[in-house]
């Protein structure tokens, strides 16, 4: 199966009350771990590439790795997506380079400028059959080039106006999630009333949840046990994500949990095998941890097992 647009994935997810996991990829082991999980769970999957990942690995490397993954096992539908595209130019490069989906992130811009930039990307992407995700509202924390101390939750009426005027295919909304490992100071809370209002005003329209890592305690503990310092980290509880997946959220973004799994395993391995210096020895358990963690998410958070 070649790379596909998220279009059909989202239509089925919306109708079925589940979500597609969008996992950030940066290297071969992470891609292998995610693809192993998707394949085992028979689930569609989105591999997403940030501007930072493009800079780290280089777009041709990432695309060839994805190509290799499909050559080895083409049993599940896969989309490749630009995460938090900062400019029209980067979106164009990704569209021209074979991505099947791009995000243009104008969430930090004044409303009318976000509309103009998003529309520019939609006008380029649509004739080329590429999906466009946009963002309205601001997540607290750091979003690539966007830093915000406070959440600016998405206004439901503005969301309707934004979608109508830009023609974007899906919309990332702010309802209380944030990027990174420190999402909540007190009790985790998402604004489900707001999500319901957005979903009601935009029927049959796919919404996207960024900042959706759950920050599994086992990985935080492993990191800390083996010399790390990630105290106080807290993510979005899995049952909240599952609930959102039944309310118009068709794409759930996960990066931090992959980072935690990889780092926890490498820390543990190196601490327990101080004589070891072959990178394969510690990358292998890290890759396996990504596979198991992503498979768990597909099953219990996304609800997309068996939907390939
Ligand atoms: O939302 C941002 C993603 O976690 C990507 O992070 O820019 O460090 O690759 P990155
Ligand atoms: P997390 O930091 O919660 O994994 O969010 C990732 C994300 O939204 C990527 O766009
Ligand atoms: Zn994000």
mmCIF file of N, CA and C in Angstrom, residues 7-141:
data_model
loop_
_atom_site.group_PDB
_atom_site.id
_atom_site.type_symbol
_atom_site.label_atom_id
_atom_site.label_comp_id
_atom_site.label_asym_id
_atom_site.label_seq_id
_atom_site.Cartn_x
_atom_site.Cartn_y
_atom_site.Cartn_z
ATOM 1 N N UNK A 7 -7.395 11.469 4.583
ATOM 2 C CA UNK A 7 -8.827 11.682 4.316
ATOM 3 C C UNK A 7 -9.708 10.489 4.683
ATOM 4 N N UNK A 8 -9.387 9.331 4.095
ATOM 5 C CA UNK A 8 -10.227 8.154 4.362
ATOM 6 C C UNK A 8 -10.053 7.671 5.802
ATOM 7 N N UNK A 9 -8.821 7.791 6.312
ATOM 8 C CA UNK A 9 -8.580 7.391 7.707
ATOM 9 C C UNK A 9 -9.496 8.175 8.643
ATOM 10 N N UNK A 10 -9.587 9.494 8.417
ATOM 11 C CA UNK A 10 -10.354 10.340 9.321
ATOM 12 C C UNK A 10 -11.858 10.110 9.153
ATOM 13 N N UNK A 11 -12.296 9.900 7.921
ATOM 14 C CA UNK A 11 -13.735 9.674 7.694
ATOM 15 C C UNK A 11 -14.181 8.434 8.471
ATOM 16 N N UNK A 12 -13.373 7.372 8.385
ATOM 17 C CA UNK A 12 -13.725 6.138 9.103
ATOM 18 C C UNK A 12 -13.601 6.328 10.611
ATOM 19 N N UNK A 13 -12.580 7.074 11.040
ATOM 20 C CA UNK A 13 -12.375 7.302 12.474
ATOM 21 C C UNK A 13 -13.531 8.110 13.055
ATOM 22 N N UNK A 14 -13.947 9.132 12.316
ATOM 23 C CA UNK A 14 -15.050 9.978 12.804
ATOM 24 C C UNK A 14 -16.308 9.128 12.979
ATOM 25 N N UNK A 15 -16.602 8.368 11.938
ATOM 26 C CA UNK A 15 -17.818 7.535 11.975
ATOM 27 C C UNK A 15 -17.725 6.464 13.061
ATOM 28 N N UNK A 16 -16.528 5.961 13.300
ATOM 29 C CA UNK A 16 -16.380 4.856 14.248
ATOM 30 C C UNK A 16 -16.069 5.286 15.672
ATOM 31 N N UNK A 17 -15.918 6.603 15.911
ATOM 32 C CA UNK A 17 -15.651 7.078 17.265
ATOM 33 C C UNK A 17 -14.270 6.708 17.785
ATOM 34 N N UNK A 18 -13.314 6.615 16.880
ATOM 35 C CA UNK A 18 -11.938 6.380 17.330
ATOM 36 C C UNK A 18 -11.024 7.434 16.698
ATOM 37 N N UNK A 19 -9.727 7.372 17.022
ATOM 38 C CA UNK A 19 -8.783 8.366 16.484
ATOM 39 C C UNK A 19 -7.596 7.651 15.849
ATOM 40 N N UNK A 20 -6.889 8.387 15.005
ATOM 41 C CA UNK A 20 -5.653 7.870 14.418
ATOM 42 C C UNK A 20 -4.491 8.464 15.212
ATOM 43 N N UNK A 21 -3.573 7.630 15.631
ATOM 44 C CA UNK A 21 -2.397 8.123 16.346
ATOM 45 C C UNK A 21 -1.425 8.759 15.368
ATOM 46 N N UNK A 22 -0.968 9.959 15.704
ATOM 47 C CA UNK A 22 0.060 10.629 14.896
ATOM 48 C C UNK A 22 1.311 10.707 15.766
ATOM 49 N N UNK A 23 2.321 9.962 15.361
ATOM 50 C CA UNK A 23 3.515 9.799 16.186
ATOM 51 C C UNK A 23 4.705 10.506 15.523
ATOM 52 N N UNK A 24 5.440 11.270 16.323
ATOM 53 C CA UNK A 24 6.590 12.000 15.776
ATOM 54 C C UNK A 24 7.771 11.071 15.536
ATOM 55 N N UNK A 25 8.377 11.220 14.358
ATOM 56 C CA UNK A 25 9.518 10.367 14.005
ATOM 57 C C UNK A 25 10.769 11.215 13.775
ATOM 58 N N UNK A 26 11.886 10.683 14.217
ATOM 59 C CA UNK A 26 13.163 11.387 14.077
ATOM 60 C C UNK A 26 14.285 10.507 13.558
ATOM 61 N N UNK A 27 14.129 9.193 13.688
ATOM 62 C CA UNK A 27 15.208 8.299 13.256
ATOM 63 C C UNK A 27 14.645 6.911 12.911
ATOM 64 N N UNK A 28 15.531 6.035 12.496
ATOM 65 C CA UNK A 28 15.098 4.716 12.025
ATOM 66 C C UNK A 28 14.430 3.893 13.132
ATOM 67 N N UNK A 29 15.018 3.897 14.315
ATOM 68 C CA UNK A 29 14.487 3.041 15.379
ATOM 69 C C UNK A 29 13.061 3.457 15.767
ATOM 70 N N UNK A 30 12.825 4.753 15.795
ATOM 71 C CA UNK A 30 11.483 5.235 16.163
ATOM 72 C C UNK A 30 10.478 4.832 15.070
ATOM 73 N N UNK A 31 10.866 5.000 13.819
ATOM 74 C CA UNK A 31 9.975 4.602 12.720
ATOM 75 C C UNK A 31 9.694 3.093 12.798
ATOM 76 N N UNK A 32 10.737 2.309 13.029
ATOM 77 C CA UNK A 32 10.541 0.848 13.115
ATOM 78 C C UNK A 32 9.632 0.477 14.286
ATOM 79 N N UNK A 33 9.828 1.128 15.416
ATOM 80 C CA UNK A 33 9.001 0.827 16.589
ATOM 81 C C UNK A 33 7.531 1.128 16.323
ATOM 82 N N UNK A 34 7.269 2.304 15.749
ATOM 83 C CA UNK A 34 5.879 2.706 15.478
ATOM 84 C C UNK A 34 5.254 1.785 14.428
ATOM 85 N N UNK A 35 6.003 1.516 13.368
ATOM 86 C CA UNK A 35 5.453 0.684 12.292
ATOM 87 C C UNK A 35 5.221 -0.757 12.753
ATOM 88 N N UNK A 36 6.085 -1.234 13.623
ATOM 89 C CA UNK A 36 5.900 -2.577 14.183
ATOM 90 C C UNK A 36 4.594 -2.643 14.959
ATOM 91 N N UNK A 37 4.320 -1.597 15.730
ATOM 92 C CA UNK A 37 3.097 -1.558 16.539
ATOM 93 C C UNK A 37 1.854 -1.466 15.652
ATOM 94 N N UNK A 38 1.903 -0.580 14.647
ATOM 95 C CA UNK A 38 0.738 -0.387 13.768
ATOM 96 C C UNK A 38 0.422 -1.690 13.031
ATOM 97 N N UNK A 39 1.479 -2.346 12.604
ATOM 98 C CA UNK A 39 1.325 -3.581 11.862
ATOM 99 C C UNK A 39 0.709 -4.680 12.740
ATOM 100 N N UNK A 40 1.247 -4.803 13.925
ATOM 101 C CA UNK A 40 0.755 -5.807 14.878
ATOM 102 C C UNK A 40 -0.709 -5.539 15.258
ATOM 103 N N UNK A 41 -1.049 -4.274 15.397
ATOM 104 C CA UNK A 41 -2.422 -3.918 15.797
ATOM 105 C C UNK A 41 -3.364 -3.773 14.605
ATOM 106 N N UNK A 42 -2.813 -3.926 13.380
ATOM 107 C CA UNK A 42 -3.604 -3.741 12.159
ATOM 108 C C UNK A 42 -4.326 -2.388 12.188
ATOM 109 N N UNK A 43 -3.539 -1.341 12.426
ATOM 110 C CA UNK A 43 -4.099 -0.002 12.592
ATOM 111 C C UNK A 43 -3.510 0.978 11.589
ATOM 112 N N UNK A 44 -4.343 1.871 11.038
ATOM 113 C CA UNK A 44 -3.774 2.976 10.260
ATOM 114 C C UNK A 44 -2.906 3.828 11.178
ATOM 115 N N UNK A 45 -1.940 4.537 10.600
ATOM 116 C CA UNK A 45 -1.043 5.341 11.436
ATOM 117 C C UNK A 45 -0.557 6.564 10.661
ATOM 118 N N UNK A 46 -0.270 7.629 11.405
ATOM 119 C CA UNK A 46 0.328 8.819 10.799
ATOM 120 C C UNK A 46 1.726 8.989 11.380
ATOM 121 N N UNK A 47 2.720 9.078 10.482
ATOM 122 C CA UNK A 47 4.084 9.374 10.908
ATOM 123 C C UNK A 47 4.265 10.865 10.700
ATOM 124 N N UNK A 48 4.568 11.596 11.764
ATOM 125 C CA UNK A 48 4.699 13.034 11.568
ATOM 126 C C UNK A 48 6.110 13.525 11.846
ATOM 127 N N UNK A 49 6.467 14.534 11.048
ATOM 128 C CA UNK A 49 7.840 15.019 10.996
ATOM 129 C C UNK A 49 7.817 16.513 11.333
ATOM 130 N N UNK A 50 8.502 16.882 12.389
ATOM 131 C CA UNK A 50 8.536 18.308 12.751
ATOM 132 C C UNK A 50 9.631 19.007 11.950
ATOM 133 N N UNK A 51 9.637 20.343 12.002
ATOM 134 C CA UNK A 51 10.726 21.093 11.363
ATOM 135 C C UNK A 51 12.056 20.673 11.997
ATOM 136 N N UNK A 52 12.022 20.411 13.311
ATOM 137 C CA UNK A 52 13.242 19.979 14.005
ATOM 138 C C UNK A 52 13.716 18.613 13.530
ATOM 139 N N UNK A 53 12.772 17.717 13.261
ATOM 140 C CA UNK A 53 13.125 16.378 12.769
ATOM 141 C C UNK A 53 13.714 16.463 11.365
ATOM 142 N N UNK A 54 13.136 17.344 10.543
ATOM 143 C CA UNK A 54 13.664 17.547 9.174
ATOM 144 C C UNK A 54 15.088 18.059 9.243
ATOM 145 N N UNK A 55 15.324 18.949 10.207
ATOM 146 C CA UNK A 55 16.655 19.534 10.346
ATOM 147 C C UNK A 55 17.644 18.483 10.874
ATOM 148 N N UNK A 56 17.172 17.673 11.808
ATOM 149 C CA UNK A 56 18.039 16.666 12.434
ATOM 150 C C UNK A 56 18.416 15.558 11.444
ATOM 151 N N UNK A 57 17.386 14.964 10.836
ATOM 152 C CA UNK A 57 17.640 13.788 9.993
ATOM 153 C C UNK A 57 17.802 14.157 8.518
ATOM 154 N N UNK A 58 17.133 15.237 8.107
ATOM 155 C CA UNK A 58 17.096 15.580 6.680
ATOM 156 C C UNK A 58 15.877 14.921 6.044
ATOM 157 N N UNK A 59 15.110 15.714 5.304
ATOM 158 C CA UNK A 59 13.873 15.183 4.708
ATOM 159 C C UNK A 59 14.095 13.938 3.844
ATOM 160 N N UNK A 60 15.170 13.908 2.991
ATOM 161 C CA UNK A 60 15.354 12.709 2.160
ATOM 162 C C UNK A 60 15.570 11.447 2.996
ATOM 163 N N UNK A 61 16.285 11.562 4.097
ATOM 164 C CA UNK A 61 16.492 10.387 4.954
ATOM 165 C C UNK A 61 15.175 9.896 5.537
ATOM 166 N N UNK A 62 14.380 10.835 6.038
ATOM 167 C CA UNK A 62 13.112 10.434 6.649
ATOM 168 C C UNK A 62 12.233 9.758 5.603
ATOM 169 N N UNK A 63 12.149 10.371 4.414
ATOM 170 C CA UNK A 63 11.261 9.805 3.393
ATOM 171 C C UNK A 63 11.749 8.429 2.930
ATOM 172 N N UNK A 64 13.055 8.254 2.842
ATOM 173 C CA UNK A 64 13.580 6.936 2.428
ATOM 174 C C UNK A 64 13.336 5.884 3.516
ATOM 175 N N UNK A 65 13.418 6.310 4.767
ATOM 176 C CA UNK A 65 13.142 5.364 5.856
ATOM 177 C C UNK A 65 11.672 4.937 5.825
ATOM 178 N N UNK A 66 10.792 5.899 5.563
ATOM 179 C CA UNK A 66 9.363 5.572 5.476
ATOM 180 C C UNK A 66 9.127 4.629 4.289
ATOM 181 N N UNK A 67 9.788 4.943 3.183
ATOM 182 C CA UNK A 67 9.688 4.087 1.986
ATOM 183 C C UNK A 67 10.144 2.662 2.322
ATOM 184 N N UNK A 68 11.231 2.574 3.061
ATOM 185 C CA UNK A 68 11.758 1.257 3.449
ATOM 186 C C UNK A 68 10.755 0.520 4.331
ATOM 187 N N UNK A 69 10.141 1.254 5.251
ATOM 188 C CA UNK A 69 9.154 0.625 6.145
ATOM 189 C C UNK A 69 8.004 0.038 5.330
ATOM 190 N N UNK A 70 7.569 0.789 4.301
ATOM 191 C CA UNK A 70 6.464 0.300 3.464
ATOM 192 C C UNK A 70 6.894 -0.859 2.578
ATOM 193 N N UNK A 71 8.166 -0.851 2.186
ATOM 194 C CA UNK A 71 8.667 -1.945 1.350
ATOM 195 C C UNK A 71 8.726 -3.244 2.151
ATOM 196 N N UNK A 72 9.018 -3.125 3.424
ATOM 197 C CA UNK A 72 9.127 -4.309 4.284
ATOM 198 C C UNK A 72 7.747 -4.839 4.656
ATOM 199 N N UNK A 73 6.834 -3.910 4.943
ATOM 200 C CA UNK A 73 5.500 -4.330 5.372
ATOM 201 C C UNK A 73 4.496 -3.253 4.967
ATOM 202 N N UNK A 74 3.707 -3.561 3.952
ATOM 203 C CA UNK A 74 2.757 -2.565 3.445
ATOM 204 C C UNK A 74 1.333 -2.920 3.857
ATOM 205 N N UNK A 75 1.190 -3.577 5.013
ATOM 206 C CA UNK A 75 -0.139 -4.093 5.371
ATOM 207 C C UNK A 75 -1.059 -3.055 5.996
ATOM 208 N N UNK A 76 -0.504 -1.910 6.441
ATOM 209 C CA UNK A 76 -1.381 -0.912 7.063
ATOM 210 C C UNK A 76 -1.281 0.436 6.339
ATOM 211 N N UNK A 77 -2.384 1.215 6.336
ATOM 212 C CA UNK A 77 -2.336 2.538 5.702
ATOM 213 C C UNK A 77 -1.464 3.503 6.510
ATOM 214 N N UNK A 78 -0.601 4.226 5.805
ATOM 215 C CA UNK A 78 0.318 5.164 6.452
ATOM 216 C C UNK A 78 0.226 6.520 5.755
ATOM 217 N N UNK A 79 0.153 7.587 6.539
ATOM 218 C CA UNK A 79 0.245 8.947 6.003
ATOM 219 C C UNK A 79 1.492 9.590 6.586
ATOM 220 N N UNK A 80 2.139 10.455 5.786
ATOM 221 C CA UNK A 80 3.291 11.198 6.294
ATOM 222 C C UNK A 80 2.929 12.675 6.343
ATOM 223 N N UNK A 81 3.140 13.258 7.508
ATOM 224 C CA UNK A 81 2.586 14.575 7.803
ATOM 225 C C UNK A 81 3.669 15.511 8.328
ATOM 226 N N UNK A 82 3.655 16.765 7.879
ATOM 227 C CA UNK A 82 4.531 17.794 8.458
ATOM 228 C C UNK A 82 3.864 18.340 9.712
ATOM 229 N N UNK A 83 4.568 18.252 10.825
ATOM 230 C CA UNK A 83 4.022 18.702 12.121
ATOM 231 C C UNK A 83 4.460 20.149 12.379
ATOM 232 N N UNK A 84 3.519 21.007 12.705
ATOM 233 C CA UNK A 84 3.812 22.421 13.030
ATOM 234 C C UNK A 84 4.612 23.120 11.942
ATOM 235 N N UNK A 85 4.183 23.003 10.694
ATOM 236 C CA UNK A 85 4.853 23.719 9.610
ATOM 237 C C UNK A 85 4.863 25.213 9.916
ATOM 238 N N UNK A 86 6.060 25.823 9.936
ATOM 239 C CA UNK A 86 6.128 27.227 10.344
ATOM 240 C C UNK A 86 5.903 28.225 9.200
ATOM 241 N N UNK A 87 5.981 27.763 7.947
ATOM 242 C CA UNK A 87 5.893 28.720 6.828
ATOM 243 C C UNK A 87 5.284 28.044 5.600
ATOM 244 N N UNK A 88 4.828 28.899 4.676
ATOM 245 C CA UNK A 88 4.325 28.382 3.392
ATOM 246 C C UNK A 88 5.436 27.615 2.672
ATOM 247 N N UNK A 89 6.660 28.165 2.724
ATOM 248 C CA UNK A 89 7.773 27.553 1.981
ATOM 249 C C UNK A 89 8.046 26.127 2.466
ATOM 250 N N UNK A 90 8.031 25.947 3.788
ATOM 251 C CA UNK A 90 8.305 24.585 4.283
ATOM 252 C C UNK A 90 7.172 23.633 3.898
ATOM 253 N N UNK A 91 5.942 24.126 3.960
ATOM 254 C CA UNK A 91 4.815 23.270 3.542
ATOM 255 C C UNK A 91 4.979 22.887 2.070
ATOM 256 N N UNK A 92 5.371 23.860 1.247
ATOM 257 C CA UNK A 92 5.537 23.570 -0.183
ATOM 258 C C UNK A 92 6.631 22.530 -0.406
ATOM 259 N N UNK A 93 7.740 22.666 0.303
ATOM 260 C CA UNK A 93 8.834 21.688 0.145
ATOM 261 C C UNK A 93 8.366 20.271 0.517
ATOM 262 N N UNK A 94 7.554 20.193 1.569
ATOM 263 C CA UNK A 94 7.072 18.870 1.995
ATOM 264 C C UNK A 94 6.063 18.311 0.999
ATOM 265 N N UNK A 95 5.184 19.181 0.522
ATOM 266 C CA UNK A 95 4.197 18.736 -0.476
ATOM 267 C C UNK A 95 4.938 18.237 -1.730
ATOM 268 N N UNK A 96 5.909 19.014 -2.177
ATOM 269 C CA UNK A 96 6.676 18.626 -3.370
ATOM 270 C C UNK A 96 7.530 17.379 -3.108
ATOM 271 N N UNK A 97 7.855 17.141 -1.830
ATOM 272 C CA UNK A 97 8.732 16.014 -1.480
ATOM 273 C C UNK A 97 7.986 14.731 -1.157
ATOM 274 N N UNK A 98 6.669 14.713 -1.326
ATOM 275 C CA UNK A 98 5.936 13.453 -1.172
ATOM 276 C C UNK A 98 5.131 13.299 0.105
ATOM 277 N N UNK A 99 5.103 14.336 0.972
ATOM 278 C CA UNK A 99 4.244 14.244 2.157
ATOM 279 C C UNK A 99 2.784 14.188 1.681
ATOM 280 N N UNK A 100 1.964 13.453 2.416
ATOM 281 C CA UNK A 100 0.552 13.378 2.012
ATOM 282 C C UNK A 100 -0.313 14.318 2.855
ATOM 283 N N UNK A 101 0.324 14.999 3.803
ATOM 284 C CA UNK A 101 -0.412 15.883 4.706
ATOM 285 C C UNK A 101 0.568 16.890 5.295
ATOM 286 N N UNK A 102 0.114 18.132 5.461
ATOM 287 C CA UNK A 102 0.962 19.129 6.121
ATOM 288 C C UNK A 102 0.141 19.916 7.126
ATOM 289 N N UNK A 103 0.820 20.368 8.170
ATOM 290 C CA UNK A 103 0.187 21.308 9.098
ATOM 291 C C UNK A 103 0.826 22.664 8.871
ATOM 292 N N UNK A 104 -0.005 23.681 8.697
ATOM 293 C CA UNK A 104 0.513 25.046 8.736
ATOM 294 C C UNK A 104 0.090 25.624 10.083
ATOM 295 N N UNK A 105 1.066 26.004 10.866
ATOM 296 C CA UNK A 105 0.771 26.479 12.223
ATOM 297 C C UNK A 105 0.874 28.003 12.289
ATOM 298 N N UNK A 106 -0.270 28.627 12.105
ATOM 299 C CA UNK A 106 -0.324 30.094 12.219
ATOM 300 C C UNK A 106 -0.985 30.513 13.517
ATOM 301 N N UNK A 107 -0.978 29.609 14.498
ATOM 302 C CA UNK A 107 -1.730 29.866 15.732
ATOM 303 C C UNK A 107 -1.188 31.046 16.524
ATOM 304 N N UNK A 108 0.077 31.399 16.294
ATOM 305 C CA UNK A 108 0.683 32.522 17.026
ATOM 306 C C UNK A 108 0.398 33.856 16.352
ATOM 307 N N UNK A 109 -0.164 33.808 15.137
ATOM 308 C CA UNK A 109 -0.385 35.035 14.367
ATOM 309 C C UNK A 109 -1.729 35.662 14.732
ATOM 310 N N UNK A 110 -1.882 36.962 14.461
ATOM 311 C CA UNK A 110 -3.222 37.549 14.573
ATOM 312 C C UNK A 110 -4.192 36.777 13.667
ATOM 313 N N UNK A 111 -5.458 36.742 14.068
ATOM 314 C CA UNK A 111 -6.474 35.907 13.414
ATOM 315 C C UNK A 111 -6.460 36.024 11.881
ATOM 316 N N UNK A 112 -6.524 37.254 11.373
ATOM 317 C CA UNK A 112 -6.611 37.421 9.910
ATOM 318 C C UNK A 112 -5.337 36.921 9.218
ATOM 319 N N UNK A 113 -4.199 37.067 9.880
ATOM 320 C CA UNK A 113 -2.935 36.590 9.281
ATOM 321 C C UNK A 113 -2.871 35.057 9.283
ATOM 322 N N UNK A 114 -3.405 34.458 10.338
ATOM 323 C CA UNK A 114 -3.486 32.988 10.386
ATOM 324 C C UNK A 114 -4.364 32.508 9.217
ATOM 325 N N UNK A 115 -5.479 33.204 9.003
ATOM 326 C CA UNK A 115 -6.376 32.830 7.890
ATOM 327 C C UNK A 115 -5.650 32.952 6.552
ATOM 328 N N UNK A 116 -4.965 34.071 6.338
ATOM 329 C CA UNK A 116 -4.314 34.304 5.037
ATOM 330 C C UNK A 116 -3.233 33.251 4.781
ATOM 331 N N UNK A 117 -2.416 32.953 5.807
ATOM 332 C CA UNK A 117 -1.329 31.972 5.636
ATOM 333 C C UNK A 117 -1.894 30.567 5.393
ATOM 334 N N UNK A 118 -2.910 30.213 6.167
ATOM 335 C CA UNK A 118 -3.515 28.880 6.015
ATOM 336 C C UNK A 118 -4.109 28.733 4.621
ATOM 337 N N UNK A 119 -4.787 29.784 4.170
ATOM 338 C CA UNK A 119 -5.432 29.720 2.848
ATOM 339 C C UNK A 119 -4.380 29.579 1.743
ATOM 340 N N UNK A 120 -3.253 30.242 1.927
ATOM 341 C CA UNK A 120 -2.171 30.140 0.926
ATOM 342 C C UNK A 120 -1.701 28.685 0.805
ATOM 343 N N UNK A 121 -1.580 28.017 1.943
ATOM 344 C CA UNK A 121 -1.135 26.612 1.919
ATOM 345 C C UNK A 121 -2.229 25.721 1.324
ATOM 346 N N UNK A 122 -3.485 25.973 1.697
ATOM 347 C CA UNK A 122 -4.598 25.177 1.149
ATOM 348 C C UNK A 122 -4.626 25.323 -0.377
ATOM 349 N N UNK A 123 -4.444 26.546 -0.874
ATOM 350 C CA UNK A 123 -4.492 26.777 -2.325
ATOM 351 C C UNK A 123 -3.393 26.007 -3.060
ATOM 352 N N UNK A 124 -2.245 25.808 -2.393
ATOM 353 C CA UNK A 124 -1.159 25.055 -3.027
ATOM 354 C C UNK A 124 -1.381 23.551 -2.890
ATOM 355 N N UNK A 125 -1.864 23.148 -1.719
ATOM 356 C CA UNK A 125 -1.972 21.711 -1.413
ATOM 357 C C UNK A 125 -3.140 21.042 -2.131
ATOM 358 N N UNK A 126 -4.281 21.718 -2.172
ATOM 359 C CA UNK A 126 -5.517 21.075 -2.658
ATOM 360 C C UNK A 126 -5.375 20.490 -4.059
ATOM 361 N N UNK A 127 -4.892 21.279 -5.039
ATOM 362 C CA UNK A 127 -4.779 20.685 -6.383
ATOM 363 C C UNK A 127 -3.808 19.518 -6.440
ATOM 364 N N UNK A 128 -2.935 19.422 -5.449
ATOM 365 C CA UNK A 128 -1.936 18.334 -5.420
ATOM 366 C C UNK A 128 -2.384 17.173 -4.561
ATOM 367 N N UNK A 129 -3.600 17.262 -4.071
ATOM 368 C CA UNK A 129 -4.176 16.145 -3.312
ATOM 369 C C UNK A 129 -3.584 15.972 -1.923
ATOM 370 N N UNK A 130 -3.016 17.045 -1.371
ATOM 371 C CA UNK A 130 -2.400 16.948 -0.037
ATOM 372 C C UNK A 130 -3.307 17.598 1.015
ATOM 373 N N UNK A 131 -3.424 16.914 2.135
ATOM 374 C CA UNK A 131 -4.281 17.319 3.253
ATOM 375 C C UNK A 131 -3.646 18.489 4.006
ATOM 376 N N UNK A 132 -4.473 19.421 4.502
ATOM 377 C CA UNK A 132 -3.929 20.544 5.287
ATOM 378 C C UNK A 132 -4.607 20.640 6.653
ATOM 379 N N UNK A 133 -3.761 20.545 7.691
ATOM 380 C CA UNK A 133 -4.216 20.778 9.071
ATOM 381 C C UNK A 133 -3.795 22.198 9.460
ATOM 382 N N UNK A 134 -4.687 22.913 10.135
ATOM 383 C CA UNK A 134 -4.342 24.249 10.640
ATOM 384 C C UNK A 134 -4.583 24.270 12.137
ATOM 385 N N UNK A 135 -4.235 25.379 12.779
ATOM 386 C CA UNK A 135 -4.440 25.450 14.237
ATOM 387 C C UNK A 135 -5.045 26.789 14.621
ATOM 388 N N UNK A 136 -6.011 26.709 15.517
ATOM 389 C CA UNK A 136 -6.649 27.922 16.041
ATOM 390 C C UNK A 136 -6.711 27.798 17.561
ATOM 391 N N UNK A 137 -6.205 28.842 18.236
ATOM 392 C CA UNK A 137 -6.056 28.763 19.691
ATOM 393 C C UNK A 137 -4.595 28.477 19.991
ATOM 394 N N UNK A 138 -4.211 28.657 21.249
ATOM 395 C CA UNK A 138 -2.786 28.427 21.586
ATOM 396 C C UNK A 138 -2.669 27.449 22.734
ATOM 397 N N UNK A 139 -1.749 26.495 22.573
ATOM 398 C CA UNK A 139 -1.445 25.580 23.671
ATOM 399 C C UNK A 139 -0.363 26.241 24.518
ATOM 400 N N UNK A 140 -0.467 26.120 25.828
ATOM 401 C CA UNK A 140 0.603 26.637 26.675
ATOM 402 C C UNK A 140 1.844 25.793 26.449
ATOM 403 N N UNK A 141 3.006 26.363 26.761
ATOM 404 C CA UNK A 141 4.255 25.627 26.564
ATOM 405 C C UNK A 141 4.887 26.001 25.240
#
